[in-house]
């Protein structure tokens, strides 16, 4: 079994991952085989349904990467299903209150820590009868901080028992702060928000996580983030194909 992300975070490690927006097991496996610590399947803004997400989790399981899923909403039904499929971490969007965070924890963890229903059909085949006893210690509960309401309550959200990391959604958080969507480092409101989330997580003993890219990731590491995406499948495909096309066009002009 892969080491649990939250065990690595407690040890002070930084974990780097890739983000799947495109549906398909083959592309997920291709990303996962590049040495990422984790690969996330985005069911909120990505283009995959549950059955496709299941196949993508199985493909990631062929590698050393840890499968993570961002669910569409803070709903115990879909959270339970992606965990039963084999996800070892769940990113939950649009958490706004302490009650939202508690609901997310309840959906992710088995009693007595939560209220997750028992029925690990697929993940039980992968991990065997010992899954139930280890699930709560391995599954990472990762609420997103991306609204003004969540930012105002971030210390209380971070302190909810069972929360393992706070995930900064820089695009929605920027919009909530009156900024254009994106990484707005250097803008006082954005910098203060990043610092506030990081401080709240550190005080609660949780990790900080963020959607990022290869240019911004070093800054996030210096800010103390421990779960950082390096690329998305669609961005990597777009950039690589564009570079190949420009290379050939440039060479053709020289002939």
mmCIF file of N, CA, C and O in Angstrom, residues 166-252:
data_model
loop_
_atom_site.group_PDB
_atom_site.id
_atom_site.type_symbol
_atom_site.label_atom_id
_atom_site.label_comp_id
_atom_site.label_asym_id
_atom_site.label_seq_id
_atom_site.Cartn_x
_atom_site.Cartn_y
_atom_site.Cartn_z
ATOM 1 N N UNK A 166 -6.100 21.988 4.303
ATOM 2 C CA UNK A 166 -6.938 23.041 3.737
ATOM 3 C C UNK A 166 -6.451 23.306 2.324
ATOM 4 O O UNK A 166 -5.272 23.591 2.107
ATOM 5 N N UNK A 167 -7.368 23.209 1.369
ATOM 6 C CA UNK A 167 -7.005 23.371 -0.028
ATOM 7 C C UNK A 167 -7.414 24.758 -0.514
ATOM 8 O O UNK A 167 -8.600 25.089 -0.543
ATOM 9 N N UNK A 168 -6.446 25.558 -0.886
ATOM 10 C CA UNK A 168 -6.722 26.894 -1.413
ATOM 11 C C UNK A 168 -7.104 26.775 -2.884
ATOM 12 O O UNK A 168 -6.348 26.242 -3.698
ATOM 13 N N UNK A 169 -8.298 27.270 -3.214
ATOM 14 C CA UNK A 169 -8.689 27.392 -4.614
ATOM 15 C C UNK A 169 -8.399 28.805 -5.068
ATOM 16 O O UNK A 169 -9.201 29.713 -4.829
ATOM 17 N N UNK A 170 -7.242 29.047 -5.702
ATOM 18 C CA UNK A 170 -6.826 30.433 -5.975
ATOM 19 C C UNK A 170 -7.751 31.182 -6.919
ATOM 20 O O UNK A 170 -7.872 32.403 -6.821
ATOM 21 N N UNK A 171 -8.423 30.478 -7.798
ATOM 22 C CA UNK A 171 -9.287 31.162 -8.769
ATOM 23 C C UNK A 171 -10.544 31.703 -8.085
ATOM 24 O O UNK A 171 -10.842 32.899 -8.158
ATOM 25 N N UNK A 172 -11.292 30.821 -7.432
ATOM 26 C CA UNK A 172 -12.504 31.286 -6.752
ATOM 27 C C UNK A 172 -12.176 32.219 -5.599
ATOM 28 O O UNK A 172 -12.909 33.183 -5.338
ATOM 29 N N UNK A 173 -11.081 31.949 -4.888
ATOM 30 C CA UNK A 173 -10.706 32.833 -3.786
ATOM 31 C C UNK A 173 -10.385 34.228 -4.305
ATOM 32 O O UNK A 173 -10.779 35.236 -3.701
ATOM 33 N N UNK A 174 -9.698 34.300 -5.433
ATOM 34 C CA UNK A 174 -9.394 35.605 -6.021
ATOM 35 C C UNK A 174 -10.673 36.349 -6.392
ATOM 36 O O UNK A 174 -10.814 37.545 -6.120
ATOM 37 N N UNK A 175 -11.613 35.639 -6.993
ATOM 38 C CA UNK A 175 -12.884 36.261 -7.355
ATOM 39 C C UNK A 175 -13.598 36.774 -6.111
ATOM 40 O O UNK A 175 -14.155 37.885 -6.098
ATOM 41 N N UNK A 176 -13.564 35.979 -5.042
ATOM 42 C CA UNK A 176 -14.207 36.390 -3.796
ATOM 43 C C UNK A 176 -13.557 37.640 -3.208
ATOM 44 O O UNK A 176 -14.208 38.418 -2.494
ATOM 45 N N UNK A 177 -12.289 37.845 -3.518
ATOM 46 C CA UNK A 177 -11.552 39.008 -3.014
ATOM 47 C C UNK A 177 -11.647 40.205 -3.961
ATOM 48 O O UNK A 177 -11.014 41.230 -3.733
ATOM 49 N N UNK A 178 -12.418 40.076 -5.038
ATOM 50 C CA UNK A 178 -12.567 41.160 -5.996
ATOM 51 C C UNK A 178 -11.436 41.244 -6.992
ATOM 52 O O UNK A 178 -11.239 42.284 -7.635
ATOM 53 N N UNK A 179 -10.708 40.136 -7.175
ATOM 54 C CA UNK A 179 -9.582 40.085 -8.100
ATOM 55 C C UNK A 179 -9.934 39.190 -9.292
ATOM 56 O O UNK A 179 -10.856 38.381 -9.203
ATOM 57 N N UNK A 180 -9.207 39.294 -10.379
ATOM 58 C CA UNK A 180 -9.452 38.379 -11.494
ATOM 59 C C UNK A 180 -9.056 36.961 -11.110
ATOM 60 O O UNK A 180 -8.156 36.768 -10.277
ATOM 61 N N UNK A 181 -9.704 35.939 -11.679
ATOM 62 C CA UNK A 181 -9.359 34.561 -11.314
ATOM 63 C C UNK A 181 -7.923 34.225 -11.685
ATOM 64 O O UNK A 181 -7.459 34.573 -12.775
ATOM 65 N N UNK A 182 -7.219 33.582 -10.749
ATOM 66 C CA UNK A 182 -5.832 33.203 -11.023
ATOM 67 C C UNK A 182 -4.964 33.385 -9.801
ATOM 68 O O UNK A 182 -5.446 33.630 -8.690
ATOM 69 N N UNK A 183 -3.664 33.251 -9.987
ATOM 70 C CA UNK A 183 -2.697 33.493 -8.924
ATOM 71 C C UNK A 183 -2.392 34.986 -8.886
ATOM 72 O O UNK A 183 -1.795 35.527 -9.822
ATOM 73 N N UNK A 184 -2.805 35.631 -7.820
ATOM 74 C CA UNK A 184 -2.641 37.081 -7.718
ATOM 75 C C UNK A 184 -1.592 37.467 -6.679
ATOM 76 O O UNK A 184 -1.766 38.412 -5.909
ATOM 77 N N UNK A 185 -0.501 36.700 -6.666
ATOM 78 C CA UNK A 185 0.582 36.999 -5.740
ATOM 79 C C UNK A 185 1.112 38.403 -5.992
ATOM 80 O O UNK A 185 1.282 38.825 -7.134
ATOM 81 N N UNK A 186 1.342 39.114 -4.901
ATOM 82 C CA UNK A 186 1.755 40.514 -4.985
ATOM 83 C C UNK A 186 0.606 41.467 -4.723
ATOM 84 O O UNK A 186 0.848 42.629 -4.379
ATOM 85 N N UNK A 187 -0.624 40.974 -4.850
ATOM 86 C CA UNK A 187 -1.790 41.776 -4.484
ATOM 87 C C UNK A 187 -2.024 41.587 -2.977
ATOM 88 O O UNK A 187 -2.126 40.456 -2.500
ATOM 89 N N UNK A 188 -2.075 42.673 -2.204
ATOM 90 C CA UNK A 188 -2.140 42.552 -0.739
ATOM 91 C C UNK A 188 -3.265 41.645 -0.231
ATOM 92 O O UNK A 188 -3.042 40.844 0.682
ATOM 93 N N UNK A 189 -4.443 41.754 -0.823
ATOM 94 C CA UNK A 189 -5.570 40.946 -0.339
ATOM 95 C C UNK A 189 -5.310 39.465 -0.563
ATOM 96 O O UNK A 189 -5.616 38.630 0.304
ATOM 97 N N UNK A 190 -4.752 39.118 -1.708
ATOM 98 C CA UNK A 190 -4.465 37.713 -2.020
ATOM 99 C C UNK A 190 -3.349 37.187 -1.124
ATOM 100 O O UNK A 190 -3.454 36.089 -0.560
ATOM 101 N N UNK A 191 -2.277 37.956 -0.976
ATOM 102 C CA UNK A 191 -1.164 37.530 -0.129
ATOM 103 C C UNK A 191 -1.618 37.331 1.313
ATOM 104 O O UNK A 191 -1.215 36.372 1.982
ATOM 105 N N UNK A 192 -2.481 38.228 1.796
ATOM 106 C CA UNK A 192 -2.983 38.109 3.170
ATOM 107 C C UNK A 192 -3.847 36.869 3.330
ATOM 108 O O UNK A 192 -3.795 36.186 4.367
ATOM 109 N N UNK A 193 -4.638 36.554 2.302
ATOM 110 C CA UNK A 193 -5.486 35.363 2.359
ATOM 111 C C UNK A 193 -4.647 34.092 2.396
ATOM 112 O O UNK A 193 -4.921 33.176 3.185
ATOM 113 N N UNK A 194 -3.623 34.027 1.558
ATOM 114 C CA UNK A 194 -2.726 32.866 1.546
ATOM 115 C C UNK A 194 -2.075 32.695 2.911
ATOM 116 O O UNK A 194 -2.013 31.587 3.469
ATOM 117 N N UNK A 195 -1.575 33.791 3.466
ATOM 118 C CA UNK A 195 -0.913 33.736 4.768
ATOM 119 C C UNK A 195 -1.886 33.310 5.866
ATOM 120 O O UNK A 195 -1.517 32.546 6.777
ATOM 121 N N UNK A 196 -3.126 33.769 5.785
ATOM 122 C CA UNK A 196 -4.118 33.425 6.802
ATOM 123 C C UNK A 196 -4.451 31.943 6.766
ATOM 124 O O UNK A 196 -4.544 31.288 7.817
ATOM 125 N N UNK A 197 -4.628 31.379 5.577
ATOM 126 C CA UNK A 197 -4.928 29.951 5.457
ATOM 127 C C UNK A 197 -3.751 29.124 5.956
ATOM 128 O O UNK A 197 -3.930 28.152 6.709
ATOM 129 N N UNK A 198 -2.539 29.501 5.560
ATOM 130 C CA UNK A 198 -1.356 28.759 5.986
ATOM 131 C C UNK A 198 -1.189 28.792 7.497
ATOM 132 O O UNK A 198 -0.860 27.775 8.123
ATOM 133 N N UNK A 199 -1.432 29.941 8.102
ATOM 134 C CA UNK A 199 -1.296 30.064 9.554
ATOM 135 C C UNK A 199 -2.359 29.242 10.273
ATOM 136 O O UNK A 199 -2.068 28.589 11.292
ATOM 137 N N UNK A 200 -3.587 29.256 9.765
ATOM 138 C CA UNK A 200 -4.666 28.492 10.385
ATOM 139 C C UNK A 200 -4.378 26.998 10.321
ATOM 140 O O UNK A 200 -4.597 26.261 11.296
ATOM 141 N N UNK A 201 -3.893 26.534 9.186
ATOM 142 C CA UNK A 201 -3.572 25.122 9.038
ATOM 143 C C UNK A 201 -2.438 24.719 9.980
ATOM 144 O O UNK A 201 -2.518 23.681 10.660
ATOM 145 N N UNK A 202 -1.406 25.536 10.042
ATOM 146 C CA UNK A 202 -0.266 25.223 10.903
ATOM 147 C C UNK A 202 -0.687 25.158 12.358
ATOM 148 O O UNK A 202 -0.282 24.250 13.102
ATOM 149 N N UNK A 203 -1.514 26.095 12.777
ATOM 150 C CA UNK A 203 -1.968 26.113 14.171
ATOM 151 C C UNK A 203 -2.774 24.861 14.510
ATOM 152 O O UNK A 203 -2.691 24.341 15.620
ATOM 153 N N UNK A 204 -3.536 24.359 13.538
ATOM 154 C CA UNK A 204 -4.386 23.192 13.780
ATOM 155 C C UNK A 204 -3.655 21.870 13.526
ATOM 156 O O UNK A 204 -4.225 20.799 13.744
ATOM 157 N N UNK A 205 -2.417 21.943 13.051
ATOM 158 C CA UNK A 205 -1.684 20.725 12.743
ATOM 159 C C UNK A 205 -2.103 20.087 11.436
ATOM 160 O O UNK A 205 -1.883 18.892 11.218
ATOM 161 N N UNK A 206 -2.706 20.880 10.546
ATOM 162 C CA UNK A 206 -3.130 20.391 9.231
ATOM 163 C C UNK A 206 -2.146 20.876 8.173
ATOM 164 O O UNK A 206 -1.339 21.781 8.408
ATOM 165 N N UNK A 207 -2.223 20.255 7.000
ATOM 166 C CA UNK A 207 -1.393 20.681 5.875
ATOM 167 C C UNK A 207 -2.129 21.740 5.068
ATOM 168 O O UNK A 207 -3.326 21.970 5.254
ATOM 169 N N UNK A 208 -1.405 22.391 4.172
ATOM 170 C CA UNK A 208 -2.032 23.298 3.215
ATOM 171 C C UNK A 208 -1.799 22.747 1.815
ATOM 172 O O UNK A 208 -0.750 22.183 1.513
ATOM 173 N N UNK A 209 -2.813 22.916 0.969
ATOM 174 C CA UNK A 209 -2.786 22.378 -0.382
ATOM 175 C C UNK A 209 -3.245 23.459 -1.348
ATOM 176 O O UNK A 209 -3.935 24.401 -0.959
ATOM 177 N N UNK A 210 -2.877 23.290 -2.631
ATOM 178 C CA UNK A 210 -3.221 24.345 -3.579
ATOM 179 C C UNK A 210 -3.139 23.837 -5.012
ATOM 180 O O UNK A 210 -2.311 22.972 -5.342
ATOM 181 N N UNK A 211 -4.018 24.361 -5.851
ATOM 182 C CA UNK A 211 -3.912 24.183 -7.302
ATOM 183 C C UNK A 211 -2.841 25.146 -7.798
ATOM 184 O O UNK A 211 -2.909 26.348 -7.532
ATOM 185 N N UNK A 212 -1.848 24.633 -8.525
ATOM 186 C CA UNK A 212 -0.727 25.480 -8.914
ATOM 187 C C UNK A 212 -0.195 25.047 -10.271
ATOM 188 O O UNK A 212 -0.860 24.325 -11.015
ATOM 189 N N UNK A 213 1.012 25.491 -10.570
ATOM 190 C CA UNK A 213 1.687 25.112 -11.808
ATOM 191 C C UNK A 213 3.188 25.184 -11.568
ATOM 192 O O UNK A 213 3.640 25.575 -10.481
ATOM 193 N N UNK A 214 3.976 24.794 -12.563
ATOM 194 C CA UNK A 214 5.413 24.678 -12.366
ATOM 195 C C UNK A 214 6.083 26.011 -12.051
ATOM 196 O O UNK A 214 7.126 26.056 -11.389
ATOM 197 N N UNK A 215 5.502 27.124 -12.527
ATOM 198 C CA UNK A 215 6.107 28.432 -12.260
ATOM 199 C C UNK A 215 5.832 28.924 -10.839
ATOM 200 O O UNK A 215 6.701 29.521 -10.202
ATOM 201 N N UNK A 216 4.622 28.666 -10.348
ATOM 202 C CA UNK A 216 4.221 29.183 -9.041
ATOM 203 C C UNK A 216 4.545 28.209 -7.910
ATOM 204 O O UNK A 216 4.718 28.614 -6.763
ATOM 205 N N UNK A 217 4.672 26.924 -8.220
ATOM 206 C CA UNK A 217 4.867 25.907 -7.189
ATOM 207 C C UNK A 217 6.047 26.176 -6.252
ATOM 208 O O UNK A 217 5.920 25.983 -5.033
ATOM 209 N N UNK A 218 7.212 26.632 -6.758
ATOM 210 C CA UNK A 218 8.308 26.912 -5.821
ATOM 211 C C UNK A 218 7.944 27.954 -4.764
ATOM 212 O O UNK A 218 8.359 27.849 -3.604
ATOM 213 N N UNK A 219 7.166 28.964 -5.160
ATOM 214 C CA UNK A 219 6.709 29.957 -4.192
ATOM 215 C C UNK A 219 5.810 29.308 -3.149
ATOM 216 O O UNK A 219 5.938 29.583 -1.950
ATOM 217 N N UNK A 220 4.906 28.442 -3.602
ATOM 218 C CA UNK A 220 3.997 27.782 -2.664
ATOM 219 C C UNK A 220 4.768 26.893 -1.676
ATOM 220 O O UNK A 220 4.405 26.814 -0.499
ATOM 221 N N UNK A 221 5.820 26.247 -2.156
ATOM 222 C CA UNK A 221 6.642 25.442 -1.247
ATOM 223 C C UNK A 221 7.263 26.336 -0.179
ATOM 224 O O UNK A 221 7.264 26.001 1.008
ATOM 225 N N UNK A 222 7.761 27.495 -0.590
ATOM 226 C CA UNK A 222 8.376 28.414 0.375
ATOM 227 C C UNK A 222 7.355 28.959 1.360
ATOM 228 O O UNK A 222 7.711 29.370 2.468
ATOM 229 N N UNK A 223 6.061 28.957 0.961
ATOM 230 C CA UNK A 223 4.994 29.427 1.842
ATOM 231 C C UNK A 223 4.484 28.334 2.779
ATOM 232 O O UNK A 223 3.597 28.581 3.589
ATOM 233 N N UNK A 224 5.038 27.138 2.647
ATOM 234 C CA UNK A 224 4.689 26.053 3.556
ATOM 235 C C UNK A 224 3.656 25.075 3.042
ATOM 236 O O UNK A 224 3.235 24.181 3.783
ATOM 237 N N UNK A 225 3.245 25.199 1.781
ATOM 238 C CA UNK A 225 2.266 24.250 1.232
ATOM 239 C C UNK A 225 2.903 22.871 1.086
ATOM 240 O O UNK A 225 4.064 22.747 0.714
ATOM 241 N N UNK A 226 2.107 21.844 1.360
ATOM 242 C CA UNK A 226 2.619 20.468 1.307
ATOM 243 C C UNK A 226 1.917 19.594 0.267
ATOM 244 O O UNK A 226 2.352 18.475 0.017
ATOM 245 N N UNK A 227 0.848 20.089 -0.317
ATOM 246 C CA UNK A 227 0.161 19.373 -1.393
ATOM 247 C C UNK A 227 -0.021 20.372 -2.530
ATOM 248 O O UNK A 227 -0.840 21.283 -2.433
ATOM 249 N N UNK A 228 0.764 20.197 -3.595
ATOM 250 C CA UNK A 228 0.827 21.204 -4.648
ATOM 251 C C UNK A 228 0.724 20.522 -5.999
ATOM 252 O O UNK A 228 1.505 19.615 -6.311
ATOM 253 N N UNK A 229 -0.238 20.956 -6.809
ATOM 254 C CA UNK A 229 -0.308 20.431 -8.167
ATOM 255 C C UNK A 229 0.705 21.163 -9.039
ATOM 256 O O UNK A 229 0.899 22.370 -8.911
ATOM 257 N N UNK A 230 1.338 20.413 -9.919
ATOM 258 C CA UNK A 230 2.389 20.938 -10.784
ATOM 259 C C UNK A 230 1.863 21.218 -12.186
ATOM 260 O O UNK A 230 2.318 22.138 -12.869
ATOM 261 N N UNK A 231 0.876 20.427 -12.610
ATOM 262 C CA UNK A 231 0.352 20.588 -13.963
ATOM 263 C C UNK A 231 -1.045 19.989 -14.046
ATOM 264 O O UNK A 231 -1.467 19.244 -13.152
ATOM 265 N N UNK A 232 -1.762 20.305 -15.113
ATOM 266 C CA UNK A 232 -3.005 19.626 -15.454
ATOM 267 C C UNK A 232 -2.794 18.898 -16.775
ATOM 268 O O UNK A 232 -1.930 19.282 -17.575
ATOM 269 N N UNK A 233 -3.576 17.857 -16.988
ATOM 270 C CA UNK A 233 -3.412 17.098 -18.227
ATOM 271 C C UNK A 233 -3.664 17.963 -19.455
ATOM 272 O O UNK A 233 -2.909 17.928 -20.432
ATOM 273 N N UNK A 234 -4.694 18.781 -19.403
ATOM 274 C CA UNK A 234 -5.034 19.579 -20.586
ATOM 275 C C UNK A 234 -3.995 20.674 -20.841
ATOM 276 O O UNK A 234 -3.656 20.966 -21.990
ATOM 277 N N UNK A 235 -3.426 21.250 -19.768
ATOM 278 C CA UNK A 235 -2.381 22.254 -19.955
ATOM 279 C C UNK A 235 -1.118 21.619 -20.517
ATOM 280 O O UNK A 235 -0.481 22.171 -21.425
ATOM 281 N N UNK A 236 -0.757 20.443 -19.990
ATOM 282 C CA UNK A 236 0.446 19.762 -20.470
ATOM 283 C C UNK A 236 0.306 19.367 -21.932
ATOM 284 O O UNK A 236 1.234 19.544 -22.735
ATOM 285 N N UNK A 237 -0.865 18.841 -22.298
ATOM 286 C CA UNK A 237 -1.093 18.447 -23.682
ATOM 287 C C UNK A 237 -1.054 19.660 -24.608
ATOM 288 O O UNK A 237 -0.428 19.627 -25.679
ATOM 289 N N UNK A 238 -1.695 20.737 -24.190
ATOM 290 C CA UNK A 238 -1.737 21.944 -25.013
ATOM 291 C C UNK A 238 -0.344 22.519 -25.231
ATOM 292 O O UNK A 238 0.048 22.849 -26.363
ATOM 293 N N UNK A 239 0.425 22.624 -24.142
ATOM 294 C CA UNK A 239 1.758 23.221 -24.260
ATOM 295 C C UNK A 239 2.696 22.349 -25.080
ATOM 296 O O UNK A 239 3.453 22.848 -25.925
ATOM 297 N N UNK A 240 2.658 21.033 -24.847
ATOM 298 C CA UNK A 240 3.571 20.135 -25.556
ATOM 299 C C UNK A 240 3.278 20.117 -27.053
ATOM 300 O O UNK A 240 4.201 20.182 -27.886
ATOM 301 N N UNK A 241 2.007 20.029 -27.413
ATOM 302 C CA UNK A 241 1.670 19.987 -28.834
ATOM 303 C C UNK A 241 1.961 21.317 -29.516
ATOM 304 O O UNK A 241 2.400 21.357 -30.675
ATOM 305 N N UNK A 242 1.723 22.422 -28.792
ATOM 306 C CA UNK A 242 2.010 23.738 -29.365
ATOM 307 C C UNK A 242 3.514 23.892 -29.622
ATOM 308 O O UNK A 242 3.935 24.402 -30.672
ATOM 309 N N UNK A 243 4.328 23.442 -28.661
ATOM 310 C CA UNK A 243 5.775 23.535 -28.817
ATOM 311 C C UNK A 243 6.260 22.675 -29.982
ATOM 312 O O UNK A 243 7.120 23.095 -30.768
ATOM 313 N N UNK A 244 5.709 21.462 -30.107
ATOM 314 C CA UNK A 244 6.107 20.586 -31.212
ATOM 315 C C UNK A 244 5.744 21.216 -32.556
ATOM 316 O O UNK A 244 6.529 21.189 -33.511
ATOM 317 N N UNK A 245 4.541 21.773 -32.628
ATOM 318 C CA UNK A 245 4.098 22.389 -33.873
ATOM 319 C C UNK A 245 4.983 23.577 -34.235
ATOM 320 O O UNK A 245 5.408 23.732 -35.387
ATOM 321 N N UNK A 246 5.295 24.434 -33.241
ATOM 322 C CA UNK A 246 6.126 25.604 -33.510
ATOM 323 C C UNK A 246 7.543 25.191 -33.905
ATOM 324 O O UNK A 246 8.172 25.828 -34.766
ATOM 325 N N UNK A 247 8.044 24.120 -33.287
ATOM 326 C CA UNK A 247 9.390 23.624 -33.632
ATOM 327 C C UNK A 247 9.475 23.226 -35.094
ATOM 328 O O UNK A 247 10.398 23.579 -35.817
ATOM 329 N N UNK A 248 8.459 22.478 -35.538
ATOM 330 C CA UNK A 248 8.455 22.008 -36.923
ATOM 331 C C UNK A 248 8.221 23.163 -37.888
ATOM 332 O O UNK A 248 8.865 23.246 -38.953
ATOM 333 N N UNK A 249 7.323 24.075 -37.533
ATOM 334 C CA UNK A 249 7.075 25.222 -38.406
ATOM 335 C C UNK A 249 8.332 26.078 -38.568
ATOM 336 O O UNK A 249 8.633 26.572 -39.649
ATOM 337 N N UNK A 250 9.036 26.283 -37.458
ATOM 338 C CA UNK A 250 10.273 27.076 -37.508
ATOM 339 C C UNK A 250 11.326 26.406 -38.381
ATOM 340 O O UNK A 250 12.010 27.047 -39.172
ATOM 341 N N UNK A 251 11.429 25.062 -38.210
ATOM 342 C CA UNK A 251 12.392 24.321 -39.019
ATOM 343 C C UNK A 251 12.033 24.361 -40.491
ATOM 344 O O UNK A 251 12.894 24.472 -41.375
ATOM 345 N N UNK A 252 10.717 24.286 -40.764
ATOM 346 C CA UNK A 252 10.252 24.287 -42.161
ATOM 347 C C UNK A 252 10.562 25.614 -42.848
ATOM 348 O O UNK A 252 10.874 25.673 -44.051
#
